[in-house]
Coordinates of C-alpha atoms in Angstrom, one line a residue:
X1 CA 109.6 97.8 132.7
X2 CA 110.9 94.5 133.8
X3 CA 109.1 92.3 136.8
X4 CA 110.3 93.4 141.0
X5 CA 112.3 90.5 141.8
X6 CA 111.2 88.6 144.8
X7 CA 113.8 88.9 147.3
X8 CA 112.7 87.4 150.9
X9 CA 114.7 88.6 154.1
X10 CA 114.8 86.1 157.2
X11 CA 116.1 85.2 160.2
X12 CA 118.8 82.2 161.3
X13 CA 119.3 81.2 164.7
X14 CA 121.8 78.0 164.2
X15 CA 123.0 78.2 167.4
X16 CA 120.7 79.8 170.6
X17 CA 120.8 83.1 170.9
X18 CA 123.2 83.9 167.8
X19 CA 121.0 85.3 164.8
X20 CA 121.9 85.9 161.4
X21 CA 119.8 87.7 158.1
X22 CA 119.8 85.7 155.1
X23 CA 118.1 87.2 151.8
X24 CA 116.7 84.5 149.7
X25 CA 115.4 85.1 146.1
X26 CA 112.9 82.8 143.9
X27 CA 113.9 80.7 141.0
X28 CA 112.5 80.5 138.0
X29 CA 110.3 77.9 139.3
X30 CA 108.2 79.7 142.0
X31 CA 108.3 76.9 144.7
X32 CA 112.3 77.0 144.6
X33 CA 114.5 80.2 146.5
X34 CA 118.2 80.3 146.5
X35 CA 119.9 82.2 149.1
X36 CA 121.7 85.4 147.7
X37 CA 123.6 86.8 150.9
X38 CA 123.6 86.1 154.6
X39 CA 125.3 88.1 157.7
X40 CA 129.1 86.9 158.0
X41 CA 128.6 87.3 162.1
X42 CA 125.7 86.4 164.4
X43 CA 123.9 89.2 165.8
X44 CA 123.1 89.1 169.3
X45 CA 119.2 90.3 169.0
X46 CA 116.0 88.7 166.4
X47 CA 115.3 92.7 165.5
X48 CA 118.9 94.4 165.2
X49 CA 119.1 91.0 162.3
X50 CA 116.3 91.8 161.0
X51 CA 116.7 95.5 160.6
X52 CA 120.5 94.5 159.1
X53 CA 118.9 92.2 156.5
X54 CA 116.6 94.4 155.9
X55 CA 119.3 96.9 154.8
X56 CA 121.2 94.7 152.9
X57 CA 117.9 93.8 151.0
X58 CA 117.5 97.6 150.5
X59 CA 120.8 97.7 148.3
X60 CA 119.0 95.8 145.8
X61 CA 116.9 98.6 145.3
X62 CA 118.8 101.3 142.4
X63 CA 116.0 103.6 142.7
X64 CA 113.7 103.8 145.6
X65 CA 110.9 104.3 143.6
X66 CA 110.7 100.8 142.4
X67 CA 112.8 98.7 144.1
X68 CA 115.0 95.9 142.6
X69 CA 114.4 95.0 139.6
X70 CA 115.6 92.3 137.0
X71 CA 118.2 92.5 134.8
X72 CA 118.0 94.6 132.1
X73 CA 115.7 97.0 133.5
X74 CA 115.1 100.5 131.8
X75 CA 116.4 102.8 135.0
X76 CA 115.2 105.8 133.2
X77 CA 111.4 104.4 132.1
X78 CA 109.3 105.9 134.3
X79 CA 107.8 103.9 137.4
X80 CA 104.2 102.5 137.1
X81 CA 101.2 102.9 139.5

């Protein structure tokens, strides 16, 4: 099975009191992340952002078993652990 990608979900607040979830992946080098997808309008609370990114980042996931993985990945190998 290929490796989990390392997708990060965070929080923007440009402007006070507007809040927007961006998802952010690692490069190939591990000090480097480029953003993958952000909210396209401010939320008006930290959590209901959060909870949206953190839906968003779910979609990644194919199976919930082993959450999103690289490209290429074997959907039918079965999950480790």
């Amino acid at each position: 099975m290929t490796r989990l990608r390392r997708i990060a979900v965070h929080v923007d607040e440009p402007d006070p009191g507007h809040f927007y979830w961006v998802l952010m992946e690692e490069g190939d080098d591990a000090s480097e992340w480029e953003e993958r997808e952000s909210a396209d309008e401010a939320y008006d609370l930290w959590l209901d952002a959060l909870h949206a990114g953190v839906r968003a980042l779910e979609g990644y996931a194919t199976d919930e078993r082993i959450g999103p993985r690289a490209a290429g990945d074997d959907e039918d190998a079965n999950p480790v652990g």
